[in-house]
Coordinates of C-alpha atoms in Angstrom, one line a residue:
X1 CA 128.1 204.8 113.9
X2 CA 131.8 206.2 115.4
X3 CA 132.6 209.2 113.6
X4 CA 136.5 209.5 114.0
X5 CA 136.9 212.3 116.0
X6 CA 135.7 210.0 118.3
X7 CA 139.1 207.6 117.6
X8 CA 141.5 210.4 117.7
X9 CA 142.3 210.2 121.2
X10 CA 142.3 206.6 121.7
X11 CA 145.7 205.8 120.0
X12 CA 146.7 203.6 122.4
X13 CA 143.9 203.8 118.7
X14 CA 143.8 203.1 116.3
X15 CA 143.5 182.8 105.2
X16 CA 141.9 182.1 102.2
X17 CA 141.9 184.3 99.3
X18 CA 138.3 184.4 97.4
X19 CA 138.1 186.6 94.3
X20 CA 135.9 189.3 94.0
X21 CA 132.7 188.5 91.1
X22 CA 134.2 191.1 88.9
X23 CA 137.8 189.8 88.5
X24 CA 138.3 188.1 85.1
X25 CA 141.3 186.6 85.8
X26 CA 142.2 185.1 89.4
X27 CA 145.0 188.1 91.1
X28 CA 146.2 187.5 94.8
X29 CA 149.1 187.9 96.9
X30 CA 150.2 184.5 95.6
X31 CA 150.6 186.6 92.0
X32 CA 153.8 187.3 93.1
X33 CA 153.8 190.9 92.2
X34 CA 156.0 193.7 94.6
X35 CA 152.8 195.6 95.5
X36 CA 150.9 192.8 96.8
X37 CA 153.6 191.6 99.1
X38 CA 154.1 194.8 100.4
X39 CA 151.0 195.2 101.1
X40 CA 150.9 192.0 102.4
X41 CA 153.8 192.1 104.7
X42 CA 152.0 195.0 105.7
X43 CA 149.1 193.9 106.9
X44 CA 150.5 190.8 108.5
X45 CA 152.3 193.2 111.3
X46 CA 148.2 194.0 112.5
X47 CA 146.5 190.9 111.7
X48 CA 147.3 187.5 113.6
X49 CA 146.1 184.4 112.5
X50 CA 144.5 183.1 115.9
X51 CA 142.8 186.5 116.4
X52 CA 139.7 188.4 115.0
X53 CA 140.8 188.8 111.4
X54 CA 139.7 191.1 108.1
X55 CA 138.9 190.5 104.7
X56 CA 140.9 193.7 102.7
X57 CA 140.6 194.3 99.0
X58 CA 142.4 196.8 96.8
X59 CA 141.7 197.5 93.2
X60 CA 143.6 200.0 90.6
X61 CA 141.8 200.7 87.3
X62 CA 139.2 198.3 88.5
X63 CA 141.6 195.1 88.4
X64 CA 142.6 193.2 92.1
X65 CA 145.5 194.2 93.2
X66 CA 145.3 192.5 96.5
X67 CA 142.3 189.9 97.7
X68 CA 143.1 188.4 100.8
X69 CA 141.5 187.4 104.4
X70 CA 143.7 187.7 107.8
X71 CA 142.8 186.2 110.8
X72 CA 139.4 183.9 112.3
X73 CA 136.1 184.9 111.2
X74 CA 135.2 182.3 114.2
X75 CA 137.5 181.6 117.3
X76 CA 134.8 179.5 118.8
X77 CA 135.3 177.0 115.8
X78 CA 138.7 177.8 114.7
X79 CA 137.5 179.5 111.2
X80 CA 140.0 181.2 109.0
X81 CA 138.6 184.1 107.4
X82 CA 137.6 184.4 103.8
X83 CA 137.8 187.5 101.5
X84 CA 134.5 186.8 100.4
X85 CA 133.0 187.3 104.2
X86 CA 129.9 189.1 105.1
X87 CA 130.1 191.8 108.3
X88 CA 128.0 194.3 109.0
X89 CA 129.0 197.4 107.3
X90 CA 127.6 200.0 109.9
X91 CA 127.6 203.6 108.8
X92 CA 128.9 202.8 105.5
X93 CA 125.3 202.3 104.3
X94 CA 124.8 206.1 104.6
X95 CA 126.1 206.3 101.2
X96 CA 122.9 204.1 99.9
X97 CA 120.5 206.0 102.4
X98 CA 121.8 209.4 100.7
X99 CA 121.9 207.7 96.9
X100 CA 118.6 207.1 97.7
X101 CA 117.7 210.8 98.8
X102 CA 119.3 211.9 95.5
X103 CA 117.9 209.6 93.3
X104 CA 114.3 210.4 94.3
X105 CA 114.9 213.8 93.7
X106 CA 116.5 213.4 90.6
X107 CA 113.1 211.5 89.9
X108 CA 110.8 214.9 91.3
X109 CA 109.4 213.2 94.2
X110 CA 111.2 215.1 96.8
X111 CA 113.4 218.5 97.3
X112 CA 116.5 217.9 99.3
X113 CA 116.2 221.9 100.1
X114 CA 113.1 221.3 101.3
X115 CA 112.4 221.5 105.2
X116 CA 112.1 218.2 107.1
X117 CA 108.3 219.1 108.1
X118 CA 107.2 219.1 104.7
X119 CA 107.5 215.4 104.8
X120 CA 107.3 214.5 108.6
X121 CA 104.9 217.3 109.5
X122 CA 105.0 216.0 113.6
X123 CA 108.4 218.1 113.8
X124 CA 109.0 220.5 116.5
X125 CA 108.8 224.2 116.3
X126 CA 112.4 224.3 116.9
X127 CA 113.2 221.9 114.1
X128 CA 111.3 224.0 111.5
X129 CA 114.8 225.4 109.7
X130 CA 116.1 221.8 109.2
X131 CA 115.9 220.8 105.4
X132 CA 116.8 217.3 104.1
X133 CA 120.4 218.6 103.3
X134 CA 121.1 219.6 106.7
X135 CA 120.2 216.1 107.8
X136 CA 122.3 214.6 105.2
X137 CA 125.0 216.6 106.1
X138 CA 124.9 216.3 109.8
X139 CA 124.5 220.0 110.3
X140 CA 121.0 219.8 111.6
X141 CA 121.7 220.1 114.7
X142 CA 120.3 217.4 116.1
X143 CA 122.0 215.4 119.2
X144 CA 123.8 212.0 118.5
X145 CA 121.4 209.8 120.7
X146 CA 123.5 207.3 120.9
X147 CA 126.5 209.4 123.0
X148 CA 123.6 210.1 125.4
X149 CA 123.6 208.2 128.5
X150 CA 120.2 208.1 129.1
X151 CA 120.6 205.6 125.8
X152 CA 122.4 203.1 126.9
X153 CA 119.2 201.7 128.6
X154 CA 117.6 201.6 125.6
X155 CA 120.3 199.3 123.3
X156 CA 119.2 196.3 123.5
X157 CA 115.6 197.3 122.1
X158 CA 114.3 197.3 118.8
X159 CA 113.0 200.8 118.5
X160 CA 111.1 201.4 115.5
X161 CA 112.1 204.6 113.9
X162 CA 109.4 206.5 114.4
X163 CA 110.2 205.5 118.4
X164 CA 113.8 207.4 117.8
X165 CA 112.2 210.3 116.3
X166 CA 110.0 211.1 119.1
X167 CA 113.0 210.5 121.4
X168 CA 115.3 212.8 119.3
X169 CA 113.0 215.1 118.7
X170 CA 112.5 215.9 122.7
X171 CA 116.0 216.8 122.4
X172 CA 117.3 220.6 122.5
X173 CA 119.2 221.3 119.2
X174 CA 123.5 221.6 119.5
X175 CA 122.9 224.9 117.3
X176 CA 121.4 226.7 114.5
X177 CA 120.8 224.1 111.6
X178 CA 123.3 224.7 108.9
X179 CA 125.9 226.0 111.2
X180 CA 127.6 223.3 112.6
X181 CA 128.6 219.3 111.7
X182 CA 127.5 217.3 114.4
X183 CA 127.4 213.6 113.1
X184 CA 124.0 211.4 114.3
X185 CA 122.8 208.7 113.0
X186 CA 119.3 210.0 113.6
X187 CA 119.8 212.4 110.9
X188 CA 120.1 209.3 108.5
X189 CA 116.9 207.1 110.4
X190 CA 115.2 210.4 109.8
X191 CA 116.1 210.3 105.7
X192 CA 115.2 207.0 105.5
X193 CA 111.4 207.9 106.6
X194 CA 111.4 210.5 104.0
X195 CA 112.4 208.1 101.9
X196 CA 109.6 205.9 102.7
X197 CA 107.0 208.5 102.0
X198 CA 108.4 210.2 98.9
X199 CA 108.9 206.5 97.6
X200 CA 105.7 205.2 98.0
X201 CA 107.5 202.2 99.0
X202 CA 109.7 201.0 102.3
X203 CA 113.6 202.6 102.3
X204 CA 114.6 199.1 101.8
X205 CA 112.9 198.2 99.1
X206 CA 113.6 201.3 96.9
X207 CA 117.3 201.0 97.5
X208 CA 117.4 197.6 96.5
X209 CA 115.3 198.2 93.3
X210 CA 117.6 201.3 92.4
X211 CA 120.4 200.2 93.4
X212 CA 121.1 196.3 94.8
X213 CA 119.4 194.1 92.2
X214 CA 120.6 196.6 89.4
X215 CA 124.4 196.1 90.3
X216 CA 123.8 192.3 91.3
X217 CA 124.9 193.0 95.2
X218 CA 124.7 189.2 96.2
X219 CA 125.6 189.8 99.3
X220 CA 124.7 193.0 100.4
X221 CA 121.8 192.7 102.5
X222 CA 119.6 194.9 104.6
X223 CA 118.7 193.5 108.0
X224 CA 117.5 195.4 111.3
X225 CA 116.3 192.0 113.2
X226 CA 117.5 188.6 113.4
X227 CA 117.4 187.2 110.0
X228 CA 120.1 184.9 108.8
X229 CA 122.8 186.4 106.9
X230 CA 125.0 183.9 104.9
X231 CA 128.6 184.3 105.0
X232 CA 128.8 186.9 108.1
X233 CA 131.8 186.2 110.6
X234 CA 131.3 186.4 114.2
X235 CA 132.0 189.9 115.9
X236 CA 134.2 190.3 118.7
X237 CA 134.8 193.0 121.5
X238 CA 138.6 193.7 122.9
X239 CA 140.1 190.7 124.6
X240 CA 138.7 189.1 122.5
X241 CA 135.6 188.1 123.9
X242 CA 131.9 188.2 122.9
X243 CA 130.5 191.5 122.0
X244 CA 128.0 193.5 123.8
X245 CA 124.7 192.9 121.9
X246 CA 123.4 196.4 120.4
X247 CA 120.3 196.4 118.3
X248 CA 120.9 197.1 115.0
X249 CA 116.8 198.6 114.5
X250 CA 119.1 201.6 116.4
X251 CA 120.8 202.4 113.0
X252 CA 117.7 201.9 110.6
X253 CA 118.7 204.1 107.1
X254 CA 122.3 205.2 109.0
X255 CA 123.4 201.2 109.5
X256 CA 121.0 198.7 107.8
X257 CA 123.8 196.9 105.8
X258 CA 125.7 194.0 105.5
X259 CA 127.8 193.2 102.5
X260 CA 131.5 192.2 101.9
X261 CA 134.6 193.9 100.3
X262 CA 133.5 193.0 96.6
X263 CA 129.9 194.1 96.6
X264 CA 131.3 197.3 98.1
X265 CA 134.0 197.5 95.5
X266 CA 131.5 196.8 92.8
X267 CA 128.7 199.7 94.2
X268 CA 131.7 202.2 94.5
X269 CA 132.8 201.7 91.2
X270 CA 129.5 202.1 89.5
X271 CA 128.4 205.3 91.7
X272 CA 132.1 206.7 91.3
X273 CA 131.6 205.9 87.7
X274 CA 128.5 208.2 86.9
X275 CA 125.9 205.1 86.2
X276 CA 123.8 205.1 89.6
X277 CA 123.3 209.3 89.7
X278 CA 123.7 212.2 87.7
X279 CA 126.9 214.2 87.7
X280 CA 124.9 217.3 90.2
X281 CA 124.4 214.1 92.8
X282 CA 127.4 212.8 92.7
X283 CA 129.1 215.7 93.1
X284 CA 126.6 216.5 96.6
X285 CA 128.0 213.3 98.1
X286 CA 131.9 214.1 96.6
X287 CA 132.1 217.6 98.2
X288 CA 132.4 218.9 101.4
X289 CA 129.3 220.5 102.7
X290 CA 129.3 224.6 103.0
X291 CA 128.0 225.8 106.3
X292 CA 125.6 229.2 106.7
X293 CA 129.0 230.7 107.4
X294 CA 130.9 229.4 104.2
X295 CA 133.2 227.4 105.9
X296 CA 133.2 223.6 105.0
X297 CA 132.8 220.2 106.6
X298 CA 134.1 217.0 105.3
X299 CA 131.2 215.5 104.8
X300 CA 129.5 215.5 101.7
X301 CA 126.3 213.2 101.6
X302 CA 127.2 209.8 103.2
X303 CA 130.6 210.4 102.1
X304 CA 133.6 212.2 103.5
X305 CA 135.9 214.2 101.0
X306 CA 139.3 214.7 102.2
X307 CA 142.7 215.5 100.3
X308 CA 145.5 214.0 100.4
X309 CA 149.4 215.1 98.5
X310 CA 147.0 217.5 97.1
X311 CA 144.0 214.8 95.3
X312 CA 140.6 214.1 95.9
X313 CA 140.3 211.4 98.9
X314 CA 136.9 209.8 99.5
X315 CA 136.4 208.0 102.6
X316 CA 133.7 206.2 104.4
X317 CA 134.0 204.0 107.5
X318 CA 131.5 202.6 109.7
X319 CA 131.8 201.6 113.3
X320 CA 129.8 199.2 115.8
X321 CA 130.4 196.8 118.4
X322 CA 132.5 194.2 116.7
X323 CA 132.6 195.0 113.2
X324 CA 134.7 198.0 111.9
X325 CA 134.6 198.8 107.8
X326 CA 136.7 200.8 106.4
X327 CA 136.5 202.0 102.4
X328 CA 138.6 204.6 100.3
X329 CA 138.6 206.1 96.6
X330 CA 140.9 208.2 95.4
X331 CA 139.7 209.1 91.8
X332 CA 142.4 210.6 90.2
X333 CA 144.5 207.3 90.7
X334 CA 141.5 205.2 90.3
X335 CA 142.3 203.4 93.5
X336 CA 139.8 201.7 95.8
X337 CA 140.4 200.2 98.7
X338 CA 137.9 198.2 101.7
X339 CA 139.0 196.9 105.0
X340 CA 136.3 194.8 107.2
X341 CA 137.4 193.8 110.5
X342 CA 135.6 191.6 113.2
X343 CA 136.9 192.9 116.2
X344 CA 138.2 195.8 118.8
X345 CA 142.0 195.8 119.3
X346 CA 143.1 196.4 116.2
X347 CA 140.3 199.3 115.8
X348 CA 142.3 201.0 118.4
X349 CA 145.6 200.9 116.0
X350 CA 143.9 203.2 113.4
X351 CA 141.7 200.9 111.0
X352 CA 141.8 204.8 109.0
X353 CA 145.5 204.9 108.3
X354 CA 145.7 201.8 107.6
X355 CA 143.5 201.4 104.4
X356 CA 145.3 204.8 103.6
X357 CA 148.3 203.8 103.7
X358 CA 147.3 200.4 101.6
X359 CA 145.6 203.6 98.8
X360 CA 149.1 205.0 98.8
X361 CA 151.1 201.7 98.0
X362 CA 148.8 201.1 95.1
X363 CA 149.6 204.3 93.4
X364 CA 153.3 203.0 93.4
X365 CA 154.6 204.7 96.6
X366 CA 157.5 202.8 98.3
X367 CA 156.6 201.8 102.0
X368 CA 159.9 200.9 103.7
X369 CA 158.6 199.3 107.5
X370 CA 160.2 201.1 110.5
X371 CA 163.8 199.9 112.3
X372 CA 163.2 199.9 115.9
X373 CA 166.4 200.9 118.0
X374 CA 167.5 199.8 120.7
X375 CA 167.4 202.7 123.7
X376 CA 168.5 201.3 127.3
X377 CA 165.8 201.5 130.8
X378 CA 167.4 204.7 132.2
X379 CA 166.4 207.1 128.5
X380 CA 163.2 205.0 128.9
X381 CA 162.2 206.5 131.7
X382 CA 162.5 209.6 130.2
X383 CA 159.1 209.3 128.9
X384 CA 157.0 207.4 131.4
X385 CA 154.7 210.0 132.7
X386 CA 150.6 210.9 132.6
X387 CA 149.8 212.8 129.3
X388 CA 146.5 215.5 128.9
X389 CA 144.9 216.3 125.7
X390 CA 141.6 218.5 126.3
X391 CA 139.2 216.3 129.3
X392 CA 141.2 213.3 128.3
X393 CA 144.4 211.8 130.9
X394 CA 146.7 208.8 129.6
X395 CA 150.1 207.2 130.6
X396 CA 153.3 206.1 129.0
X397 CA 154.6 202.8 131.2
X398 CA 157.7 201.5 131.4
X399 CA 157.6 197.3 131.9
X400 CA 160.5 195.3 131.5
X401 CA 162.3 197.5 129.5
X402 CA 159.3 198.0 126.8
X403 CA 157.3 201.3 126.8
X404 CA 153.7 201.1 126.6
X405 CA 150.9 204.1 125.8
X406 CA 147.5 204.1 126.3
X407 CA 146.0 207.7 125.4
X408 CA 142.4 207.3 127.2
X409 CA 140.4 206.2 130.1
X410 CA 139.1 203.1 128.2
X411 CA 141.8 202.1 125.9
X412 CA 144.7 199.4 127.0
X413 CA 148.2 200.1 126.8
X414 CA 150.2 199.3 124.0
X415 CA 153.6 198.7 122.8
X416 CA 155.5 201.8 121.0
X417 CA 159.1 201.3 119.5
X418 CA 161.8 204.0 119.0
X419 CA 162.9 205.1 116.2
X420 CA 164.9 207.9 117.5
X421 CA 164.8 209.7 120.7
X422 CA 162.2 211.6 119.9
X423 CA 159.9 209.3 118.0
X424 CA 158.5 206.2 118.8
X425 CA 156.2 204.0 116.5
X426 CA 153.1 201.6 117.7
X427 CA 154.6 198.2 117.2
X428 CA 151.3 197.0 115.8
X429 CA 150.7 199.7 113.4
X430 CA 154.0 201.9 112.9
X431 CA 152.0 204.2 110.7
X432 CA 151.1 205.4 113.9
X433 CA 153.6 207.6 115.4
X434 CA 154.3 209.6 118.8
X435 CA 156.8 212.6 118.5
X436 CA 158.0 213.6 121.6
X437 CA 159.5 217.1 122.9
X438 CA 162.3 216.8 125.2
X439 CA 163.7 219.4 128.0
X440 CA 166.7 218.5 130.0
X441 CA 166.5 214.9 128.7
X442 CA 162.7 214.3 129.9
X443 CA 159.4 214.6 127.6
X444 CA 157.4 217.8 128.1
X445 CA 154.7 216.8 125.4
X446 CA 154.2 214.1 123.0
X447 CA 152.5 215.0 119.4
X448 CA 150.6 212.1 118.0
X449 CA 150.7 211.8 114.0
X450 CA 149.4 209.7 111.4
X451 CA 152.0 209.3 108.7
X452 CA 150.7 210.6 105.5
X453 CA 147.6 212.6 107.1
X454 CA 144.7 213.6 105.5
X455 CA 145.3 217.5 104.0
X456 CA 142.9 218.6 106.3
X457 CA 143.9 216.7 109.6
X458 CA 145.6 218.3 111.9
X459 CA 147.1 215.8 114.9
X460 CA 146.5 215.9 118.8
X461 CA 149.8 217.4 121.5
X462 CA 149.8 215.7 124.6
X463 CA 150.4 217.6 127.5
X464 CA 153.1 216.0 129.9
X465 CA 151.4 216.7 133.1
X466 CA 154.2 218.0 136.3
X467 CA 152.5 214.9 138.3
X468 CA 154.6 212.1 135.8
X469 CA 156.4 210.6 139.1
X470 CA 152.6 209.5 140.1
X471 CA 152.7 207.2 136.8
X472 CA 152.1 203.5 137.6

């Protein structure tokens, strides 16, 4: 339910192979081809085998390319991971939530221009200018509840979505609906109890007779409470250590879904393809939404379309305690890609630019890792200093010769490398760089970048405060 402008700051964000159902012929790392062992080389520098692990899967023209689990699924038992693993999949269900909304329209039982009080008539006054596609969109207006923190009382508790509703809608609205993208999950909770009306049928059950049982999802499963899931790893917060129990009834029709990187793979291909909605849907979810001003968001409908070198870049990642998923398309190369991660400190290395970078290798595009140099204490302290982007204040350490960054309040310090004297790399994810600007042979700012970013992207500068000698 973490949007990513949430993980921009927090820099300091960022087994056994089982083949996916659809894979006629066995394809791993163990195929001994170039890309998979780039890939996996790749990977290995993130994923540890005695930590919180991931189950990745890459696919070119529908064939593996790469199938392969990193890391524990359980600590407490000492469990490798498989690539067949169940997590919970978070905010990537939004893309069956807004299938859904689609497909019933498609079907005449609802109009996505319609406002919200023609199917929930308890709305506010102030709500009355919100259709469906705002809410789809995110540009209704409506707060995120779950940045509030008169929430965090409420976690733990199994609201019922109707509960959420008359919480959210005691809410003042951001702004005008259709002006602005402000990503809620409530929006999605509230498209899911359309969904229930216009369906004549729970959300549930009408996305797993449209979609699930059709595509023979064996292990994507829908679960608010505490039923038991087969396969699912154990989720872990930063440390690692046990995860903060949040109820997942708090992301009913915006994060209902477990499932695993083949089930996603499968669903992806077969919406991408044209067989779960017409070409006019499809293209709703594809392309990024207009606001009343013209401008565009990148968010479609449960999707996010980006460019990148200049082609069509779908995204969709989802983000709770413990479990992290991250899934890319790139249509013109016919590349999908799914990442599913059990844990928190490797969130914080960019989970995003990862599985991009992964995309980019499977087109054929060389990835040569980074060669650290060598620089001695004395240029070090060149950059230790505190570091302001916007509200937010981090540090750059120096300890025992090794710099270390941490880029928000929350967020530990990790190790960067150089690879000159202006740029430094994060050791556990060197797609993840930190340019620096120098004056009189001491930073002045440091500009974050993700290597190979997003068309539409633009990077965070941090400020060098005058106070750097108060750095600890």
């Amino acid at each position: 339910m973490t949007p990513r402008s949430t993980l921009l700051f927090c820099v300091a964000l960022l087994g056994n192979a089982s083949m996916p159902a659809f894979a006629a012929t066995p394809v791993s790392v163990t195929a001994n081809t170039a890309i998979a062992k780039t890939m996996d080389s790749y990977l290995q520098t993130t994923f540890k085998p005695d930590l919180p692990g991931a189950a990745v899967l890459v696919l070119r023209d529908g064939r593996p390319v790469l199938s392969k689990a990193y890391g524990k699924a359980s600590l407490e038992l000492n469990m490798p991971m498989r690539a067949d693993a169940v997590f919970h999949v978070a905010s990537v269900s939004k893309q069956f939530t807004a299938a859904a909304l689609l497909k019933l329209a498609e079907q005449g039982k609802l109009d996505i221009h319609a406002p919200l009080s023609q199917y929930l008539p308890d709305t506010p006054p102030a709500w009355a200018a919100i259709t469906l596609s705002h809410l789809a969109s995110h540009t209704s207006g409506i707060p995120n509840l779950y940045a509030l923190p008169a929430m965090r009382a409420h976690f733990r508790e199994d609201l019922t979505p109707a509960q959420l509703f008359a919480i959210a809608k005691d809410l003042p609205l951001l702004a005008t609906p259709g002006s602005q993208f402000h990503y809620a999950t409530i929006n999605y909770t509230l498209l899911a109890m359309v969904i229930n009306k216009a369906a004549g049928k729970s959300y549930e059950a009408y996305v797993d007779e449209q979609f699930i049982q059709p595509l023979g999802l064996k292990h994507t499963l829908f679960s608010i409470g505490n039923a038991l899931v087969p396969g699912l790893v154990t989720p872990y917060a930063a440390g690692p250590s046990t995860v903060d129990f949040m109820s997942h009834h708090l992301g009913y029709g915006g994060g209902s879904y477990y499932s695993n990187t083949s089930d996603i793979a499968t669903w992806t291909l077969a919406l991408q393809g044209g067989k779960m909605l017409s070409p006019a849907s499809l293209a709703l979810m594809n392309t990024p939404y207009q606001l009343n001003d013209g401008k565009q968001v990148r968010y479609g409908y449960g999707l996010r379309p980006h460019t990148l070198n200049q082609a069509g870049y779908i995204q969709s990642n989802g983000d709770i305690p413990g479990f992290h998923s991250e899934t890319v398309y790139l249509p013109k190369a016919r590349v999908f890609v799914a990442l599913l991660h059990n844990g928190e400190g490797v969130a914080r290395t960019g989970l995003q630019g990862m599985v991009k970078r992964l995309a980019l290798i499977a087109t054929g595009q060389v990835y040569r890792a980074p060669q650290a140099i060598a620089l001695d204490t004395a240029k070090l302290q060149a950059y230790v200093g505190l570091y302001q982007n916007g509200g937010e204040t981090g540090k750059i350490t120096l300890e025992k010769g090794k710099l270390y960054a941490a880029f928000s309040a929350n967020s530990p310090a990790l190790p960067i490398s150089a690879l000159s004297a202006t740029e430094f790399f994060y050791d556990d994810n060197p797609d993840f760089r930190l340019r620096f600007v120098l004056r009189e042979g001491k930073a002045v700012s440091a500009h974050w970048v993700e290597m190979d970013a997003l068309n539409d992207e633009q990077d965070a500068v941090l400020a060098r405060v005058e106070a750097f000698s108060q750095a600890k």
